[in-house]
Coordinates of C-alpha atoms and ligand atoms in Angstrom, one line a residue:
M1 CA 0.0 0.0 0.0
T2 CA 1.7 3.2 -1.2
A3 CA -1.2 5.7 -1.0
P4 CA -1.8 7.9 2.0
L5 CA -4.4 7.1 4.6
S6 CA -5.8 9.3 7.3
D7 CA -8.8 9.7 9.4
T8 CA -8.7 13.4 8.6
F9 CA -7.7 13.2 4.9
D10 CA -9.2 16.2 3.1
L11 CA -11.3 14.8 0.3
A12 CA -13.1 17.9 -0.8
D13 CA -11.4 17.8 -4.2
A14 CA -10.7 14.0 -4.3
R15 CA -11.8 12.1 -7.4
G16 CA -11.7 8.4 -7.4
W17 CA -13.6 5.1 -7.1
W18 CA -15.9 5.4 -4.1
F19 CA -16.6 2.2 -2.1
V20 CA -19.2 3.4 0.4
Q21 CA -20.6 0.8 2.7
R22 CA -23.8 1.4 4.7
G23 CA -24.8 -1.5 6.9
R24 CA -24.7 -4.6 4.6
E25 CA -25.0 -2.6 1.4
V26 CA -22.7 -0.6 -0.9
L27 CA -23.4 2.7 -2.8
L28 CA -24.0 2.2 -6.5
D29 CA -24.1 4.6 -9.4
E30 CA -27.0 5.0 -11.8
T31 CA -25.8 2.0 -13.8
G32 CA -25.5 -0.3 -10.8
G33 CA -21.7 0.0 -10.7
V34 CA -19.1 1.5 -8.4
P35 CA -19.3 5.4 -8.3
C36 CA -16.3 7.0 -10.0
G37 CA -15.7 10.7 -9.8
P38 CA -15.9 13.4 -7.2
N39 CA -16.7 12.6 -3.6
P40 CA -20.4 11.6 -3.5
L41 CA -20.5 12.3 0.2
L42 CA -19.7 16.0 0.1
G43 CA -22.1 18.0 2.3
L44 CA -22.2 15.3 5.0
D45 CA -20.2 15.6 8.2
P46 CA -16.6 14.5 7.4
L47 CA -16.2 10.8 7.7
P48 CA -13.0 8.7 8.1
V49 CA -11.8 7.7 4.6
L50 CA -9.4 4.9 3.8
Q51 CA -7.4 5.0 0.6
V52 CA -7.2 1.4 -0.5
G53 CA -4.9 1.6 -3.6
E54 CA -5.7 2.4 -7.2
F55 CA -7.6 0.8 -10.0
D56 CA -7.0 1.8 -13.6
G57 CA -4.7 4.6 -12.3
I58 CA -7.5 6.1 -10.2
P59 CA -7.4 6.1 -6.4
C60 CA -9.9 4.0 -4.5
F61 CA -11.5 5.3 -1.4
A62 CA -13.4 3.2 1.2
V63 CA -15.9 4.9 3.6
E64 CA -18.3 3.5 6.1
L65 CA -21.5 5.6 6.1
P66 CA -23.4 5.6 9.4
L67 CA -26.9 4.2 9.0
D68 CA -28.5 7.4 10.2
A69 CA -26.5 9.7 7.9
P70 CA -28.8 12.0 5.8
F71 CA -27.9 10.6 2.4
G72 CA -30.2 9.6 -0.4
G73 CA -28.0 7.5 -2.7
F74 CA -28.9 4.2 -4.1
F75 CA -27.4 1.2 -2.3
G76 CA -27.3 -2.5 -3.3
D77 CA -26.1 -6.0 -2.4
P78 CA -22.2 -6.2 -2.5
K79 CA -22.3 -9.8 -3.6
R80 CA -24.4 -8.9 -6.6
L81 CA -22.0 -6.1 -7.4
Y82 CA -19.0 -8.4 -7.0
D83 CA -20.5 -10.9 -9.4
S84 CA -21.3 -8.2 -12.0
L85 CA -17.8 -6.7 -12.1
P86 CA -15.1 -7.9 -14.5
L87 CA -12.4 -9.9 -12.7
P88 CA -9.8 -7.1 -12.3
A89 CA -12.4 -4.8 -10.8
R90 CA -13.3 -7.3 -8.1
T91 CA -9.9 -6.8 -6.5
P92 CA -10.4 -3.1 -5.3
L93 CA -14.0 -4.0 -4.2
S94 CA -12.7 -6.9 -2.2
R95 CA -9.9 -4.9 -0.7
A96 CA -12.3 -2.0 0.2
L97 CA -14.9 -4.3 1.9
E98 CA -12.2 -6.3 3.8
V99 CA -10.4 -3.1 5.0
L100 CA -13.7 -1.6 6.1
E101 CA -14.6 -4.7 8.0
W102 CA -11.1 -4.8 9.6
D103 CA -11.3 -1.1 10.5
R104 CA -14.7 -1.4 12.2
T105 CA -13.7 -4.4 14.2
H106 CA -10.2 -3.3 15.3
R107 CA -11.0 0.0 17.0
F108 CA -9.6 -1.4 20.3
C109 CA -6.4 -3.3 20.9
G110 CA -7.0 -7.0 21.2
S111 CA -4.0 -7.3 23.5
C112 CA -4.5 -4.5 26.1
G113 CA -7.9 -3.1 25.3
A114 CA -6.8 0.5 24.6
P115 CA -8.2 2.4 21.6
T116 CA -6.3 2.0 18.3
E117 CA -5.6 4.7 15.7
H118 CA -4.3 5.3 12.2
R119 CA -0.9 7.0 12.0
G120 CA -0.4 7.8 8.4
A121 CA 0.5 5.9 5.3
A122 CA -0.3 2.2 5.8
I123 CA -3.3 0.1 6.4
V124 CA -2.5 -0.6 10.0
R125 CA -4.2 0.4 13.3
H126 CA -1.7 1.2 16.1
C127 CA -2.4 0.6 19.8
S128 CA -2.5 4.0 21.5
N129 CA -1.0 2.6 24.7
D130 CA 2.7 3.1 24.3
A131 CA 3.5 0.4 26.8
C132 CA 1.8 -2.1 24.4
G133 CA 2.4 -0.6 21.0
R134 CA 0.9 -3.5 19.0
E135 CA 0.1 -3.0 15.4
H136 CA -3.1 -4.5 14.0
F137 CA -3.2 -5.4 10.3
P138 CA -6.1 -6.8 8.2
R139 CA -6.2 -10.5 8.3
V140 CA -7.8 -12.9 5.9
S141 CA -9.4 -16.3 6.8
P142 CA -8.4 -19.1 4.4
V143 CA -11.1 -21.4 3.2
V144 CA -10.6 -24.5 1.1
I145 CA -13.1 -25.4 -1.6
M146 CA -12.7 -28.6 -3.5
A147 CA -13.9 -30.7 -6.4
V148 CA -13.6 -34.4 -5.6
E149 CA -13.9 -36.6 -8.7
R150 CA -14.5 -40.3 -9.2
G151 CA -14.2 -41.1 -12.9
E152 CA -16.9 -39.2 -14.6
E153 CA -18.5 -38.2 -11.3
I154 CA -18.1 -35.2 -9.1
L155 CA -18.8 -35.0 -5.4
L156 CA -21.4 -32.2 -4.6
G157 CA -23.2 -31.4 -1.5
R158 CA -25.9 -29.0 -0.2
S159 CA -26.1 -26.9 2.9
H160 CA -29.3 -26.5 4.9
H161 CA -29.5 -22.9 3.7
F162 CA -29.2 -23.6 -0.1
P163 CA -32.2 -23.1 -2.3
P164 CA -34.2 -26.4 -2.9
G165 CA -32.4 -28.8 -5.2
V166 CA -29.2 -26.8 -5.5
Y167 CA -25.8 -28.4 -4.9
S168 CA -22.2 -27.2 -4.9
V169 CA -18.7 -28.3 -4.2
L170 CA -17.7 -28.7 -0.6
A171 CA -15.8 -26.1 1.4
G172 CA -14.6 -25.2 4.8
F173 CA -12.3 -23.0 6.9
V174 CA -8.7 -23.9 7.4
D175 CA -8.1 -24.7 11.0
A176 CA -5.3 -22.9 13.1
G177 CA -2.0 -24.7 12.5
E178 CA -3.2 -26.6 9.5
S179 CA -2.0 -26.6 5.9
A180 CA -4.5 -26.1 3.1
E181 CA -4.0 -29.6 1.9
Q182 CA -4.6 -31.0 5.3
A183 CA -7.8 -29.0 5.5
V184 CA -9.0 -30.4 2.2
H185 CA -8.6 -34.0 3.5
R186 CA -10.1 -33.2 6.9
E187 CA -13.1 -31.3 5.5
I188 CA -14.0 -34.1 3.0
F189 CA -13.7 -36.7 5.7
E190 CA -15.6 -34.8 8.3
E191 CA -18.5 -34.0 6.0
T192 CA -18.7 -37.2 4.0
A193 CA -16.5 -39.9 5.6
L194 CA -14.6 -40.2 2.3
T195 CA -10.9 -40.4 1.8
I196 CA -9.2 -38.7 -1.1
R197 CA -5.9 -38.6 -3.0
D198 CA -4.0 -36.5 -5.5
V199 CA -5.0 -33.2 -4.0
R200 CA -3.9 -30.5 -6.4
Y201 CA -4.2 -26.7 -6.2
F202 CA -6.5 -25.2 -8.8
A203 CA -7.0 -21.4 -8.2
S204 CA -7.8 -18.9 -5.5
Q205 CA -9.9 -15.8 -5.1
P206 CA -10.7 -13.2 -2.5
W207 CA -14.1 -13.6 -1.0
P208 CA -14.7 -10.4 1.0
F209 CA -17.8 -11.6 2.9
P210 CA -16.4 -10.7 5.2
H211 CA -12.6 -11.6 4.8
S212 CA -12.0 -15.0 3.3
L213 CA -9.4 -16.2 0.8
M214 CA -10.9 -19.1 -1.1
L215 CA -8.3 -21.7 -2.1
G216 CA -9.6 -24.1 -4.7
F217 CA -8.4 -27.7 -5.1
Q218 CA -9.1 -30.8 -7.2
A219 CA -8.8 -34.3 -5.8
Q220 CA -9.6 -37.9 -6.6
W221 CA -11.8 -40.2 -4.5
A222 CA -9.7 -42.8 -2.8
G223 CA -12.1 -44.8 -0.7
G224 CA -15.2 -45.0 1.5
E225 CA -18.9 -44.6 1.1
I226 CA -20.7 -41.2 1.7
V227 CA -21.9 -40.7 5.3
C228 CA -23.0 -37.1 5.7
D229 CA -22.5 -35.2 8.9
P230 CA -26.0 -33.6 9.3
R231 CA -24.4 -30.8 11.4
E232 CA -22.3 -29.8 8.4
I233 CA -24.4 -30.6 5.3
E234 CA -27.8 -31.8 4.4
D235 CA -26.8 -34.1 1.6
A236 CA -23.9 -35.1 -0.6
A237 CA -23.5 -37.5 -3.5
F238 CA -21.4 -38.3 -6.5
F239 CA -23.1 -36.9 -9.7
H240 CA -22.3 -38.1 -13.2
V241 CA -21.3 -35.4 -15.6
D242 CA -24.4 -36.1 -17.7
R243 CA -26.7 -35.9 -14.7
L244 CA -25.6 -32.9 -12.6
P245 CA -28.0 -31.2 -10.3
K246 CA -28.7 -27.5 -10.2
T247 CA -25.7 -25.5 -9.1
F248 CA -25.0 -21.9 -8.4
R249 CA -24.3 -19.9 -11.6
F250 CA -22.4 -17.0 -10.1
S251 CA -19.5 -16.7 -12.6
S252 CA -17.4 -15.0 -10.0
T253 CA -17.1 -18.0 -7.7
L254 CA -14.5 -20.7 -7.5
S255 CA -17.3 -23.3 -7.2
F256 CA -18.5 -22.2 -10.6
W257 CA -14.9 -22.5 -12.0
L258 CA -14.4 -25.9 -10.5
I259 CA -17.6 -27.4 -11.8
Q260 CA -17.1 -25.7 -15.2
D261 CA -13.6 -27.1 -15.4
F262 CA -14.9 -30.6 -14.5
C263 CA -17.5 -30.4 -17.3
K264 CA -15.0 -29.0 -19.8
R265 CA -12.5 -31.8 -19.2
H266 CA -15.3 -34.3 -19.9
G267 CA -16.4 -32.5 -23.0
R268 CA -19.8 -31.6 -21.6
P269 CA -21.7 -28.3 -21.7
W270 CA -22.3 -26.3 -18.5
P271 CA -25.4 -27.8 -16.7
D272 CA -28.5 -25.9 -15.8
G273 CA -28.1 -23.6 -12.8
V274 CA -29.9 -21.2 -10.6
Ligands
ZN1 ZN1 -2.5 -2.5 23.1

């Protein structure tokens, strides 16, 4: 991060991309995209603004707007915005959302309890207690997401909160002290009682809801029959590439890329989705 950052940064003349979050929503322009141009919040009481890098040579600003601020802009679902943006533009949105989440949840030092503060050029909150002096940086939470294959079949499962009939590849958080590969083996075994082999890295993506880093893997079934853990998933099964169930069609997600890659390698079209 090379750009300046300050709680009192004078933004009266600032032009840039404006990532303005209010509650669970983000400010959109008239086309449903990220506002780009002069500060859309001029006229309101000054708010802390974080400069979170640049996109296309234009600075990116992240602002948290209080729910009761008298502002009449149009707001929308950040997940829908994320899905609608081209791949490169998802990076500044991810960074803005994750930095805002970190900023709002690290106002006090987790070590000594004193207030924290920004001190200039970096995305870091400093403990105001000189005897402590800890620095708090944004953290990401790694999640593994994996396509387990058995010949022309792929393992898919569904959570209790999925729409009816919709399945996806399995996923889970990496535990403290664990490698991503270990997490892949553990999650599959915990959720389905299956063992797997040939775990290979596929791709990664930021998932700023609120601060995950998705790590995608492909693996082969090694043994066992599926026994679902009902605390984790409602159902799981191997589906033949010609008989796939409904899956999520958000093209921005690793689950989409993994299933798409599986279909492509077997020479099949993308299945029906939701
Ligand atoms: Zn402290």
